Coordinates of C-alpha atoms and ligand atoms in Angstrom, one line a residue:
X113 CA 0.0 -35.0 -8.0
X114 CA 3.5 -34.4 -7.0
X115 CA 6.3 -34.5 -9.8
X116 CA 8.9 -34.2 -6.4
X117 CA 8.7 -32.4 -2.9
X118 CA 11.3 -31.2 -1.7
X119 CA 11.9 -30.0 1.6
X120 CA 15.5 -27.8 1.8
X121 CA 16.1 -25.3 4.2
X122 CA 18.2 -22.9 4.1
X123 CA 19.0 -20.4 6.7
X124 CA 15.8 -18.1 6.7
X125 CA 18.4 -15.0 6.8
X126 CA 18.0 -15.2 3.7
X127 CA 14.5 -15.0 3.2
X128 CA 14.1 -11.7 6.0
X129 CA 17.5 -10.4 5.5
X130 CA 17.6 -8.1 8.2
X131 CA 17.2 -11.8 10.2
X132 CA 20.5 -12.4 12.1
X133 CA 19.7 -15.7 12.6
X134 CA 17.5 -18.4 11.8
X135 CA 14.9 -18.3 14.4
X136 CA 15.2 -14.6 15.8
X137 CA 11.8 -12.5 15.2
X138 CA 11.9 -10.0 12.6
X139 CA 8.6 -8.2 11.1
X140 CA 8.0 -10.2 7.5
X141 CA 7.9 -7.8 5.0
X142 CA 3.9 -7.3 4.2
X143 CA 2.9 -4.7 2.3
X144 CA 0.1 -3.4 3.2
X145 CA 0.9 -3.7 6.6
X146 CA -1.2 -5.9 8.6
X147 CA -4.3 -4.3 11.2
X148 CA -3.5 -7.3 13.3
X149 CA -0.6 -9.5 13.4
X150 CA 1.2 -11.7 16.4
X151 CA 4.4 -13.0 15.5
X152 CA 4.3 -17.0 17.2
X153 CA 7.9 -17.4 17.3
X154 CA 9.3 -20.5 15.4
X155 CA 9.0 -21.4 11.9
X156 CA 7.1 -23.6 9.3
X157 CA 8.7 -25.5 6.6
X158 CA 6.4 -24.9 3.3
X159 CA 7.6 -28.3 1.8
X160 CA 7.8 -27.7 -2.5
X161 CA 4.5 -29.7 -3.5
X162 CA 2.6 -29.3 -0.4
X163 CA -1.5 -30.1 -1.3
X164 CA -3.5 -27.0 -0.7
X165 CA -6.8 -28.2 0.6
X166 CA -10.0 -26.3 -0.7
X167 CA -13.8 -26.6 -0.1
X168 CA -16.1 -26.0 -2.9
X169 CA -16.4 -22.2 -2.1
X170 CA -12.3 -21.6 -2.0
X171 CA -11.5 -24.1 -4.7
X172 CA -11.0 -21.1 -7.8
X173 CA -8.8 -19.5 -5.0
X174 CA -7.0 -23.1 -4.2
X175 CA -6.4 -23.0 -8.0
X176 CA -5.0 -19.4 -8.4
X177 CA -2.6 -20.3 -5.3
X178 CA -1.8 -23.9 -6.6
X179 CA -0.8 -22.0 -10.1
X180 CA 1.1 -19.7 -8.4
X181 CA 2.7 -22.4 -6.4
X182 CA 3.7 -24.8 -9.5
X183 CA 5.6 -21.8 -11.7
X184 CA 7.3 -20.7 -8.2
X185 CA 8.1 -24.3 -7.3
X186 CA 8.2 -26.6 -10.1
X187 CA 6.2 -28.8 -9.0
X188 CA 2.7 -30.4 -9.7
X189 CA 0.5 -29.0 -6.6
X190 CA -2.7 -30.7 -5.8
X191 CA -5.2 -29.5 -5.1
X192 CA -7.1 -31.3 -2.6
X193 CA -11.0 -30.8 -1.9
X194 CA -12.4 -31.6 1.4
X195 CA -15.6 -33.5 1.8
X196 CA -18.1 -32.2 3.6
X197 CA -19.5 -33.8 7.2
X198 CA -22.6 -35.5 7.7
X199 CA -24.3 -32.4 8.4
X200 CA -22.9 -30.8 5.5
X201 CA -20.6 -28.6 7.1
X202 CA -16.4 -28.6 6.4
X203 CA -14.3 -29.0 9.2
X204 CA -11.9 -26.1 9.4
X205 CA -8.8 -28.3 10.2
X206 CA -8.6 -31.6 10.0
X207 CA -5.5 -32.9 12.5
X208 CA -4.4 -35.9 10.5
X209 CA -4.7 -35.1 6.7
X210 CA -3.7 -31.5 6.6
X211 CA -0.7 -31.3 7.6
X212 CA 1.9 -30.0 5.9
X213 CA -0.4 -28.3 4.0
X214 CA -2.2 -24.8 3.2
X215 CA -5.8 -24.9 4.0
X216 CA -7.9 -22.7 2.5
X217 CA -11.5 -22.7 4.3
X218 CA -14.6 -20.4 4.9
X219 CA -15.4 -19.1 8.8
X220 CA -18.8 -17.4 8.7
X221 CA -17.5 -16.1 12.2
X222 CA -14.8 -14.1 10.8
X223 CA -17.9 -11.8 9.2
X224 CA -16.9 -9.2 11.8
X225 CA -13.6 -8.8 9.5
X226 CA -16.0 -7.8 7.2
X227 CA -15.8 -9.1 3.4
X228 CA -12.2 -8.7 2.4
X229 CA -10.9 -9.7 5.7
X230 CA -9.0 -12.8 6.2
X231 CA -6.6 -14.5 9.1
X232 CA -3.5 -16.6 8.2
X233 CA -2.1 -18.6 10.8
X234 CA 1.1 -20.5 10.6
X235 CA 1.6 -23.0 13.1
X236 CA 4.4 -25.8 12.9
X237 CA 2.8 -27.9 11.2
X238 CA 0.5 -26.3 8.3
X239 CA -0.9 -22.7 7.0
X240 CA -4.5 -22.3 7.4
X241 CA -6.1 -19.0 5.9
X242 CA -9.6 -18.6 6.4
X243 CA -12.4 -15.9 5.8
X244 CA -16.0 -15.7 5.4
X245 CA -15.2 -14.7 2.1
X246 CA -13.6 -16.0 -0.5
X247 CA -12.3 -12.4 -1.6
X248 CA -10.7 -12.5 1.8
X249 CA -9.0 -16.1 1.8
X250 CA -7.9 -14.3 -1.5
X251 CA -6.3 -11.9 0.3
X252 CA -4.6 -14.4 3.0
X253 CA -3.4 -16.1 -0.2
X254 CA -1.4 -12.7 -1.0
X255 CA 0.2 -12.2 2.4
X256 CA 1.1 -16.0 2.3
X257 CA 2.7 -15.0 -1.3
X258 CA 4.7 -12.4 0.6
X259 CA 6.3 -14.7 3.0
X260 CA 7.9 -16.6 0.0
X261 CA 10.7 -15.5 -1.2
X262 CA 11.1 -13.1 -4.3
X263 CA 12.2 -15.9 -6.5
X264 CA 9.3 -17.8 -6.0
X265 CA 7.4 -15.4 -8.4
X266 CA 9.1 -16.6 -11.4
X267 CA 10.7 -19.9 -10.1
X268 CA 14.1 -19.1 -11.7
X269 CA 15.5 -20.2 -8.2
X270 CA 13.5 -23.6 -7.5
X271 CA 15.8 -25.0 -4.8
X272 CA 14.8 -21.9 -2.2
X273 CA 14.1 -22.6 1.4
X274 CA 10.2 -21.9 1.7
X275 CA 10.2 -21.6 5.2
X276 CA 7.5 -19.2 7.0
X277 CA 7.5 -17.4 10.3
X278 CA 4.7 -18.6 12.7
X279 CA 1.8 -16.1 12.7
X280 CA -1.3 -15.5 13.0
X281 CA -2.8 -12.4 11.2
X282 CA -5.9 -11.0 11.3
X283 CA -6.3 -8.1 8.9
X284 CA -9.2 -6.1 7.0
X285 CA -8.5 -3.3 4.9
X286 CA -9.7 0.2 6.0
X287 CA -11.1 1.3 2.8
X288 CA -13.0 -1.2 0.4
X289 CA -12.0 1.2 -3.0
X290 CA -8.4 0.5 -3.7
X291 CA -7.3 1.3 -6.9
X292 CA -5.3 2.3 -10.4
X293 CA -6.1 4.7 -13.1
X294 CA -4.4 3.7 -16.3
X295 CA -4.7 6.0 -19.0
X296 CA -5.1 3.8 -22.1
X297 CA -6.5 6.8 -24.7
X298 CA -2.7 9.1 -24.8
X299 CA -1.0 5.8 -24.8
X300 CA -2.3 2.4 -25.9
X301 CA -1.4 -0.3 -23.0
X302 CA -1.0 -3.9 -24.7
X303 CA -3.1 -6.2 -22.8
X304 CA 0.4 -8.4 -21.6
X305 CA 1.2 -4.8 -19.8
X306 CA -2.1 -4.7 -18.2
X307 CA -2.3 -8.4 -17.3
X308 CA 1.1 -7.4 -15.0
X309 CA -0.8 -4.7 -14.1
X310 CA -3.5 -6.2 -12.4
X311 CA -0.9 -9.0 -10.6
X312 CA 0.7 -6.0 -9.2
X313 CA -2.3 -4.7 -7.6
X314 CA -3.5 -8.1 -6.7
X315 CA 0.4 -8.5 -5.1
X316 CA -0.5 -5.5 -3.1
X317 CA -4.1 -6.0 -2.2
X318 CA -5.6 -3.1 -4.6
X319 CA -9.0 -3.6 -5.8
X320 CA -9.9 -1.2 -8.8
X321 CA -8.1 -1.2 -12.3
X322 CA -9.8 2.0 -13.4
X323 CA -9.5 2.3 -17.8
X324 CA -9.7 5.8 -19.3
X325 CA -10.7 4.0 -22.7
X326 CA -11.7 6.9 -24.5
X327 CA -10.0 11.4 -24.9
X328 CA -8.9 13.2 -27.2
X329 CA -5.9 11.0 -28.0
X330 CA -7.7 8.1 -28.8
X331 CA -11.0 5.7 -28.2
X332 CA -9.6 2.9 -27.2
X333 CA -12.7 0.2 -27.2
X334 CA -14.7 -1.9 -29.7
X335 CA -18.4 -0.6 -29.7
X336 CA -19.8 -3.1 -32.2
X337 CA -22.8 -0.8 -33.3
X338 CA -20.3 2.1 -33.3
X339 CA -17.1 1.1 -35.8
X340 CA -15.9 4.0 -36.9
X341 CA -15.0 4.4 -32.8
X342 CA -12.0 2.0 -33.5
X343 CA -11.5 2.7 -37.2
X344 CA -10.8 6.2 -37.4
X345 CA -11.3 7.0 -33.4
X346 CA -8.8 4.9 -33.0
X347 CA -5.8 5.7 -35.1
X348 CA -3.8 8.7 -35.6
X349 CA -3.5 10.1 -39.1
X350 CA -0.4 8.6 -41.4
X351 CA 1.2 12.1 -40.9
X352 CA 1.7 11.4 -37.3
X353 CA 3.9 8.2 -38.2
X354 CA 2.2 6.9 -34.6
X355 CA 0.3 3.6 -34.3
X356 CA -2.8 3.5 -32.0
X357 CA -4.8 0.9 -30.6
X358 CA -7.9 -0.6 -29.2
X359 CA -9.4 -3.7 -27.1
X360 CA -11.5 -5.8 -29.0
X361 CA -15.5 -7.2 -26.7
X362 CA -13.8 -10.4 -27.0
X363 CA -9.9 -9.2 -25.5
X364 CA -11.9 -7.0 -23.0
X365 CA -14.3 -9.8 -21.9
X366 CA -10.8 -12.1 -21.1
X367 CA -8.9 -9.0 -19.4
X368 CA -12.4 -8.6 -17.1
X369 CA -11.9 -12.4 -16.3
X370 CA -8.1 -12.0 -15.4
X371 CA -9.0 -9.5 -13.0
X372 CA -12.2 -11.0 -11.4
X373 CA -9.7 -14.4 -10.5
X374 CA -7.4 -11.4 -9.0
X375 CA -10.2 -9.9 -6.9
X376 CA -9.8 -6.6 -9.2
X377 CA -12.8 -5.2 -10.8
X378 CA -12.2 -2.8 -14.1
X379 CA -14.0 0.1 -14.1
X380 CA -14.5 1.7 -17.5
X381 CA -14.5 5.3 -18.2
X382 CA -16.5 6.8 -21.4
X383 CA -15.4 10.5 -21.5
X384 CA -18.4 12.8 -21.6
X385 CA -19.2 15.4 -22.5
X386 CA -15.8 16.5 -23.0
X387 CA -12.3 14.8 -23.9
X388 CA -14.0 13.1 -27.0
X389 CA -12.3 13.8 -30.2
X390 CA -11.5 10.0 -30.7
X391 CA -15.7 9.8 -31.2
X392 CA -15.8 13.3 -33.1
X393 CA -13.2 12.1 -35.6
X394 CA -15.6 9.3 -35.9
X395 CA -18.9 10.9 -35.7
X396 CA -17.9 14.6 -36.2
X397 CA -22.2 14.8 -36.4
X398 CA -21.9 14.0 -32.3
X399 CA -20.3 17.7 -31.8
X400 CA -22.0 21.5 -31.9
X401 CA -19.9 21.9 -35.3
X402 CA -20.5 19.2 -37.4
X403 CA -16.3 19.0 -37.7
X404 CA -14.3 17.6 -39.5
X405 CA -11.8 16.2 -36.3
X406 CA -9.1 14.2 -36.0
X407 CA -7.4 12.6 -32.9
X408 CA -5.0 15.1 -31.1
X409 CA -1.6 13.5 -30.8
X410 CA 0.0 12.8 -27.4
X411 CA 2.9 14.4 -28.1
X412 CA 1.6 17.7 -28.4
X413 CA 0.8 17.4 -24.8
X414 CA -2.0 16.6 -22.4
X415 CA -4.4 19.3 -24.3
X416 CA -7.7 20.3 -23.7
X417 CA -10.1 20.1 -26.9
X418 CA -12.7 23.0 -27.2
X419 CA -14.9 20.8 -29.2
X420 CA -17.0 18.2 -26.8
X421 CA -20.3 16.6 -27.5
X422 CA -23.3 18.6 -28.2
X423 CA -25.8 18.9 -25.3
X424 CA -28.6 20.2 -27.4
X425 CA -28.6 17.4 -30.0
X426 CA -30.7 14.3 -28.8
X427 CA -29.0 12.2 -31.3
X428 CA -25.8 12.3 -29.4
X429 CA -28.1 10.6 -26.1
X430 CA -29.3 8.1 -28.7
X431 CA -25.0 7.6 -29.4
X432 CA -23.7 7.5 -25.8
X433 CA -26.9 4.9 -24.1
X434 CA -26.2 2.7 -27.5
X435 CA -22.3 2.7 -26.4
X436 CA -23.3 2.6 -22.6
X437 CA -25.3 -0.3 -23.4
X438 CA -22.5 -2.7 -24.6
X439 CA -19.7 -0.9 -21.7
X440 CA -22.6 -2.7 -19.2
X441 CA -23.0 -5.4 -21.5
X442 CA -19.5 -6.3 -20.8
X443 CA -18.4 -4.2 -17.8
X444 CA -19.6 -5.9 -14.6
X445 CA -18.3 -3.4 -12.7
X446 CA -21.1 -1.5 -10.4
X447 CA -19.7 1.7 -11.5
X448 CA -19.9 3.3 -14.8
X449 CA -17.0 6.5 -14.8
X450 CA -18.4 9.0 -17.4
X451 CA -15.5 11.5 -17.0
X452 CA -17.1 15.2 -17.2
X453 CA -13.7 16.6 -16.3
X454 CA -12.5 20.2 -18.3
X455 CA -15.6 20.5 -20.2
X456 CA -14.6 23.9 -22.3
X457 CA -18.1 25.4 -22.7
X458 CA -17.2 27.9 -25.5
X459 CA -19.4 25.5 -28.0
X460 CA -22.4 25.6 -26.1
X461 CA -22.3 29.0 -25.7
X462 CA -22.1 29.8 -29.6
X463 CA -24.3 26.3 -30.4
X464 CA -28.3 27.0 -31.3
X465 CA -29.2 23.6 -30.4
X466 CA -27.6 24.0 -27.1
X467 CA -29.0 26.9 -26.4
X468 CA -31.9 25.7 -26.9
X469 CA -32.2 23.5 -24.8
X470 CA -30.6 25.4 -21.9
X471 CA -33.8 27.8 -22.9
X472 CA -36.6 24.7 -22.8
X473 CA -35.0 22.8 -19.6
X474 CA -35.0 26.5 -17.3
X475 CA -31.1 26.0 -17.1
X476 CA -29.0 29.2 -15.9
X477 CA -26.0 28.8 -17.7
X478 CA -23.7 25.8 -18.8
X479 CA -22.6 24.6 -16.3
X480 CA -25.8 23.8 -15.3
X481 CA -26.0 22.8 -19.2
X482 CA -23.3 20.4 -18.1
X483 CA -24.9 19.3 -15.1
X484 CA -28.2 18.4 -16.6
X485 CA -26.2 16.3 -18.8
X486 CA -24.4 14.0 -16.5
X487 CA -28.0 13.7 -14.9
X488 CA -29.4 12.9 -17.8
X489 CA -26.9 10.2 -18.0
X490 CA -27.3 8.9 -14.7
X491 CA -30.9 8.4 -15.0
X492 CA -29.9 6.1 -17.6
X493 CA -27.2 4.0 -15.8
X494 CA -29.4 3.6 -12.8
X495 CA -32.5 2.5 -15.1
X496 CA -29.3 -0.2 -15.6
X497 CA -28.7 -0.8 -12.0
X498 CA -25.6 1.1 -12.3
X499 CA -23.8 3.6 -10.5
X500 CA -21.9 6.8 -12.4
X501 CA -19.0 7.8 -11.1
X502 CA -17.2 11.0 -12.9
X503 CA -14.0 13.4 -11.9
X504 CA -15.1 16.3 -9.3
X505 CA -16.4 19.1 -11.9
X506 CA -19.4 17.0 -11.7
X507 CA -20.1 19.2 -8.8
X508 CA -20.2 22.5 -10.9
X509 CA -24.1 23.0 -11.6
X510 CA -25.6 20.6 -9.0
X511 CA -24.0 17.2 -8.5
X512 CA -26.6 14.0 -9.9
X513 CA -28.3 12.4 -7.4
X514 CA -26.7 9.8 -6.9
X515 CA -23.2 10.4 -8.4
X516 CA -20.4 9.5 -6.7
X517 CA -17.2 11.6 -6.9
X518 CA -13.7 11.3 -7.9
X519 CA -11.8 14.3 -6.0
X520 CA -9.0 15.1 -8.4
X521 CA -8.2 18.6 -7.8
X522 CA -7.4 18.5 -4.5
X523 CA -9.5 16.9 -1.7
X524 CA -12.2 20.0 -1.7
X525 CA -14.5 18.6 -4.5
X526 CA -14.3 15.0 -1.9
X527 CA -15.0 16.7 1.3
X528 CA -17.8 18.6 -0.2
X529 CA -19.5 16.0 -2.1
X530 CA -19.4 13.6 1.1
X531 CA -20.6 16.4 3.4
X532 CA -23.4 15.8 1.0
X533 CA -23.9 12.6 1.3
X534 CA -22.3 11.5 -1.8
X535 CA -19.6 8.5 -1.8
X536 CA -16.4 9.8 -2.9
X537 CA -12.7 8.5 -4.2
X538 CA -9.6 10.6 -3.0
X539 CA -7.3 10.7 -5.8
X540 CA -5.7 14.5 -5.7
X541 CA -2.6 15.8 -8.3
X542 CA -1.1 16.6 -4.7
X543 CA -0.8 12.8 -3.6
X544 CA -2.1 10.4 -6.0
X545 CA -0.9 11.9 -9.3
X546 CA 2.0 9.1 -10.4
X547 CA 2.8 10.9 -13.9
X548 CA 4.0 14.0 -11.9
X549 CA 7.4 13.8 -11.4
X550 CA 9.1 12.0 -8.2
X551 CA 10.7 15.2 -6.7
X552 CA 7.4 16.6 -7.0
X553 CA 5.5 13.2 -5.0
X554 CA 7.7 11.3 -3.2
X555 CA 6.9 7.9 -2.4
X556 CA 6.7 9.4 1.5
X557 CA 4.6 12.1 0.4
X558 CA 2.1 9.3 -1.1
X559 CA 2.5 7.3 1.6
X560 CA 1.4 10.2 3.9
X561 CA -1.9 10.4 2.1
X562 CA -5.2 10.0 4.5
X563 CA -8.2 9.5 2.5
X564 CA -10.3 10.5 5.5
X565 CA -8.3 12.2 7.6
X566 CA -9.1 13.5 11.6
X567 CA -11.1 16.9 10.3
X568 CA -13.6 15.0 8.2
X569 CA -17.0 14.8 10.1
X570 CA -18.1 11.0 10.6
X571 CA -20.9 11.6 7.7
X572 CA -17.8 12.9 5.2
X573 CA -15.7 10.0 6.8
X574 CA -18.5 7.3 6.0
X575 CA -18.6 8.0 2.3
X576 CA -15.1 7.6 2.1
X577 CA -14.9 4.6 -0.7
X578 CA -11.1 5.1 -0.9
X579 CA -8.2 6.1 -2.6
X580 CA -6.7 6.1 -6.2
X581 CA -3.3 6.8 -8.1
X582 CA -3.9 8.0 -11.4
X583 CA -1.3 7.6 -14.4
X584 CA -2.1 9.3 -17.4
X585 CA 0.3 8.8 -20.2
X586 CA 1.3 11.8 -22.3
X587 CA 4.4 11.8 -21.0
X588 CA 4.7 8.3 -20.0
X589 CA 4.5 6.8 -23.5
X590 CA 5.9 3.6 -23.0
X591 CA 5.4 0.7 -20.5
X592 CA 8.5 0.6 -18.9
X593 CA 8.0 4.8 -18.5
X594 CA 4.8 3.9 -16.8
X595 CA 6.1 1.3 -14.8
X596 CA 8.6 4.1 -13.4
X597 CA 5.9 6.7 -12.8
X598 CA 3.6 3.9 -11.0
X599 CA 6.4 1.9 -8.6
X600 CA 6.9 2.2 -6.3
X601 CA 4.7 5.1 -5.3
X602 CA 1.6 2.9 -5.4
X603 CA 2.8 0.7 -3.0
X604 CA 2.8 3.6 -1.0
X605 CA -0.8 4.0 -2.0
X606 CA -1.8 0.2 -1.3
X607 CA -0.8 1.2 2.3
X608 CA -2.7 4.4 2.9
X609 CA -6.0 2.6 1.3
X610 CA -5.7 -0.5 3.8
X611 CA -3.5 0.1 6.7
X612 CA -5.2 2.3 9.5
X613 CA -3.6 5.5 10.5
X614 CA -2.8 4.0 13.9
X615 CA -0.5 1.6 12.3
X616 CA 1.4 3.6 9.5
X617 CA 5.0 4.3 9.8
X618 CA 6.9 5.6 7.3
X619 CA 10.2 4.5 8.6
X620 CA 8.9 1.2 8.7
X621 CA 7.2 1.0 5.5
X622 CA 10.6 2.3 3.7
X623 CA 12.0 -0.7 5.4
X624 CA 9.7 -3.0 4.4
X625 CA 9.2 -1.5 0.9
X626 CA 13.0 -2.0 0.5
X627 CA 13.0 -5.7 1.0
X628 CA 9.8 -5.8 -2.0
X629 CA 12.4 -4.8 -5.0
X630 CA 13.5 -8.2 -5.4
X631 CA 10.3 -8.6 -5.6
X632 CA 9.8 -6.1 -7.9
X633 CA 12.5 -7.4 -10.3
X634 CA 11.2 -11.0 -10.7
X635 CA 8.2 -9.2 -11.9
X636 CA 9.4 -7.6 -14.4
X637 CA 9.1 -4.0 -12.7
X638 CA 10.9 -1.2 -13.8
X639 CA 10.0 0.8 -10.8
X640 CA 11.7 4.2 -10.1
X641 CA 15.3 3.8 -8.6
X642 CA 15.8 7.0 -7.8
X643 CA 17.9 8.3 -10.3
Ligands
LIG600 C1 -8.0 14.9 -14.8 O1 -6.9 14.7 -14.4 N1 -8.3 15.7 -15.8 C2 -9.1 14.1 -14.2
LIG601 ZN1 -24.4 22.0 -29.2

């Protein structure tokens, strides 16, 4: 239903400024660029409270755009569902009823764009996105939100021109991994904060909201059959004067939701064996010690603990498959991230139980201890039909058979665990490391980052899942310090993930880029100015 529609246009100058007038061809700002674009020439006028028309399949998409659509405009949108012909079928375009409208359809013959592609076109008379997905028509929805000016993302301005260059994309990402690491242990993220999170990545086609739930600092999720996790795991002694945090099943299980309707999955991370002191100060029984612990403080820095779970005691299995069983309880994310990064093995070494078991399993030192841990581990998540994923010392000791690999310390752990045939995320401190400072990564620097670049063989190249920025939050201890570390270097990020090398140009992302921080600003963005 339709409260008004208006249909005002202004100048589009103002919606591409570097337009010198209204109908000259200018490259519209998307981010990440496009793998297949044709400008038409010409314009469409979006008219405020036009229907968007849905089949059964794109109607939750019709709704998130419609919502979107109503706070940008004002208006009531409706959303329109079209019935299906005799032989079942929906027509992709019907002449009469759609115009003036954004049609959102399915095209089993755009498969080829595989299953996040999409095409938009923009004729002069309606916006048709179309996919054989409906990730994809997800995705068209995105670059359509892109064309729209930068007011339209909190409706403050709600007499803008919406008026759209005539396109047609075609467009598939190169990588299907695209994601964020947000470090919720050193610094407790509210769940507002990571709502805006996940818009941003949606804004930007990123895929992956990646939650380091559990360190030293902090364990930052309800286990129900574990409470002392969030009790005392949770919180910082009344010295520190600091409060802490967690997500309750019930908070988690709506955040999940938010992303799935945003095409972002959440993958969890349950430090092991290492980075665990919010479950030792709990269960100071789990470690090679028997304690006492506490949770280490942010402030005193990014630390590494010596004490880690004990390998040799088979109550701490019982422990982690108890607390793995809720995280796939609630996670439906196909990948389970199990840390294993900086694993001090000074406890092991002095631990009886640890030693013994090095001594009955025939393993050489710890880091095979280590090894035969994470495997042990695995076993148990595939028995689950899920995948472990864990940070590249994984490697050290024999990588699990099926692991795949975040590559953190530079690319080599990525290049050798695909030259083994092992599927891999790029994420090195070099490029993808948004707490280091800006003069250390530029935004050009991240944007120069190829996941897979020329030297990989085609086998390294294949298992390739993507790329990652990474913002852990010792020194970034506050959301709008995070902000600053993330933007606009992610962006940057979104690019190298989706755009193929062919079709990068730093010159002209930095020009598109700059016409995003209006963007940027409605959303509430404190991105890094460069100050
Ligand atoms: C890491 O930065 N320790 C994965
Ligand atoms: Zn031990």
């Amino acid at each position: 239903m339709r409260m008004f529609a208006a249909t005002l246009i202004v100048c589009v100058s103002s919606l591409f400024p570097s337009a010198g007038s209204c109908q000259s061809a200018v490259t519209p700002p998307l981010i990440p660029r496009p793998n297949g674009l044709r400008l038409n020439g010409g314009w469409m006028r979006l008219s405020i409270g036009s229907p968007v028309v849905v089949t059964p399949q794109t109607r939750e998409v019709g709704e998130y755009l419609a919502a979107f659509l109503e706070r940008a405009s004002g208006s009531l949108i409706e959303v329109r569902e079209r019935s299906a012909g005799p032989d079942g079928e929906y027509a992709p375009w019907d002449s009469d009823a759609d115009i003036g409208a954004v049609v959102l359809s399915l095209d089993p013959t755009l498969e080829r764009l595989g299953p996040e592609g999409y095409r938009l076109s923009i004729d002069s008379n309606s916006v048709r996105i179309s996919s054989s997905t409906a990730d994809g028509v997800f995705y068209g929805c995105q670059s359509l939100r892109q064309l729209l000016p930068a007011t339209a993302e909190t409706g403050r301005v709600r007499d803008a021109a919406w008026t759209v260059p005539q396109m047609q994309v075609e467009d598939s990402p190169r990588f299907r991994w695209r994601g964020l690491m947000v470090d919720c242990s050193r610094t407790f993220q509210s769940l507002e904060y990571l709502r805006k999170l996940i818009d941003c990545l949606a804004l930007y086609k990123l895929n992956v909201l990646h939650l380091h739930l559990t360190d030293d600092q902090g364990w930052r999720l309800e286990i129900e059959r574990y409470p002392e996790l969030t009790g005392c795991g949770a919180n910082y002694p009344e010295r520190y004067h600091q409060s802490g945090g967690f997500y309750t099943q019930a908070q988690m299980r709506q955040l999940i939701e938010y992303a799935r309707l945003r095409r972002v999955t959440i993958v969890p991370e349950i430090e092991m064996p290492g980075h665990c002191m919010g479950a030792l100060a709990a269960y100071p029984q789990l470690s090679c010690t028997g304690g006492p612990f506490e949770i280490f403080p942010f402030f005193k820095g990014d630390g590494i603990q010596a004490d880690v779970f004990c390998a040799g005691n088979d109550s701490v299995f019982t422990f982690l498959q108890n607390v793995l069983d809720e995280v796939i309880g609630l996670f439906p994310s196909r990948y389970v991230h199990v840390g294993g990064d900086e694993v001090p093995k000074t406890r092991w070494e002095h631990c009886p139980l640890c030693q013994a078991r090095m001594r009955k399993e025939g393993l050489k030192n710890e880091e095979e201890l280590q090894s035969w841990f994470i495997r042990r581990i695995e076993g148990y998540l595939n028995a689950k039909g899920r995948l472990l994923i864990g940070w590249d010392e994984i490697l050290q000791g024999g990588l699990a058979p099926r692991a795949a690999v975040m590559s953190w310390r530079g690319t080599e752990g990525g290049v050798r665990a695909s030259g083994m045939g092992h599927d891999v995320v790029m994420s090195p401190t070099s490029h993808c490391y948004l707490d280091y400072e800006h003069t250390t990564i530029s935004v050009e620097k991240a944007y120069s980052f190829d996941p897979a670049p020329e030297t990989f063989t085609g086998q390294q190249k294949s298992h390739v899942l993507g790329v990652q920025g990474n913002i852990w939050t010792h020194i970034a201890v506050s959301e709008p310090a995070v902000d600053r570390q993330v933007f606009p270097r992610l962006i940057a990020l979104a690019e190298a993930g989706w755009t193929a090398p062919a079709l990068k140009d730093w010159n002209d992302f930095s020009a598109r880029l700059g016409r995003h921080f209006r963007r940027l600003d409605e959303l509430g963005v404190n991105y890094y100015k460069g100050e």
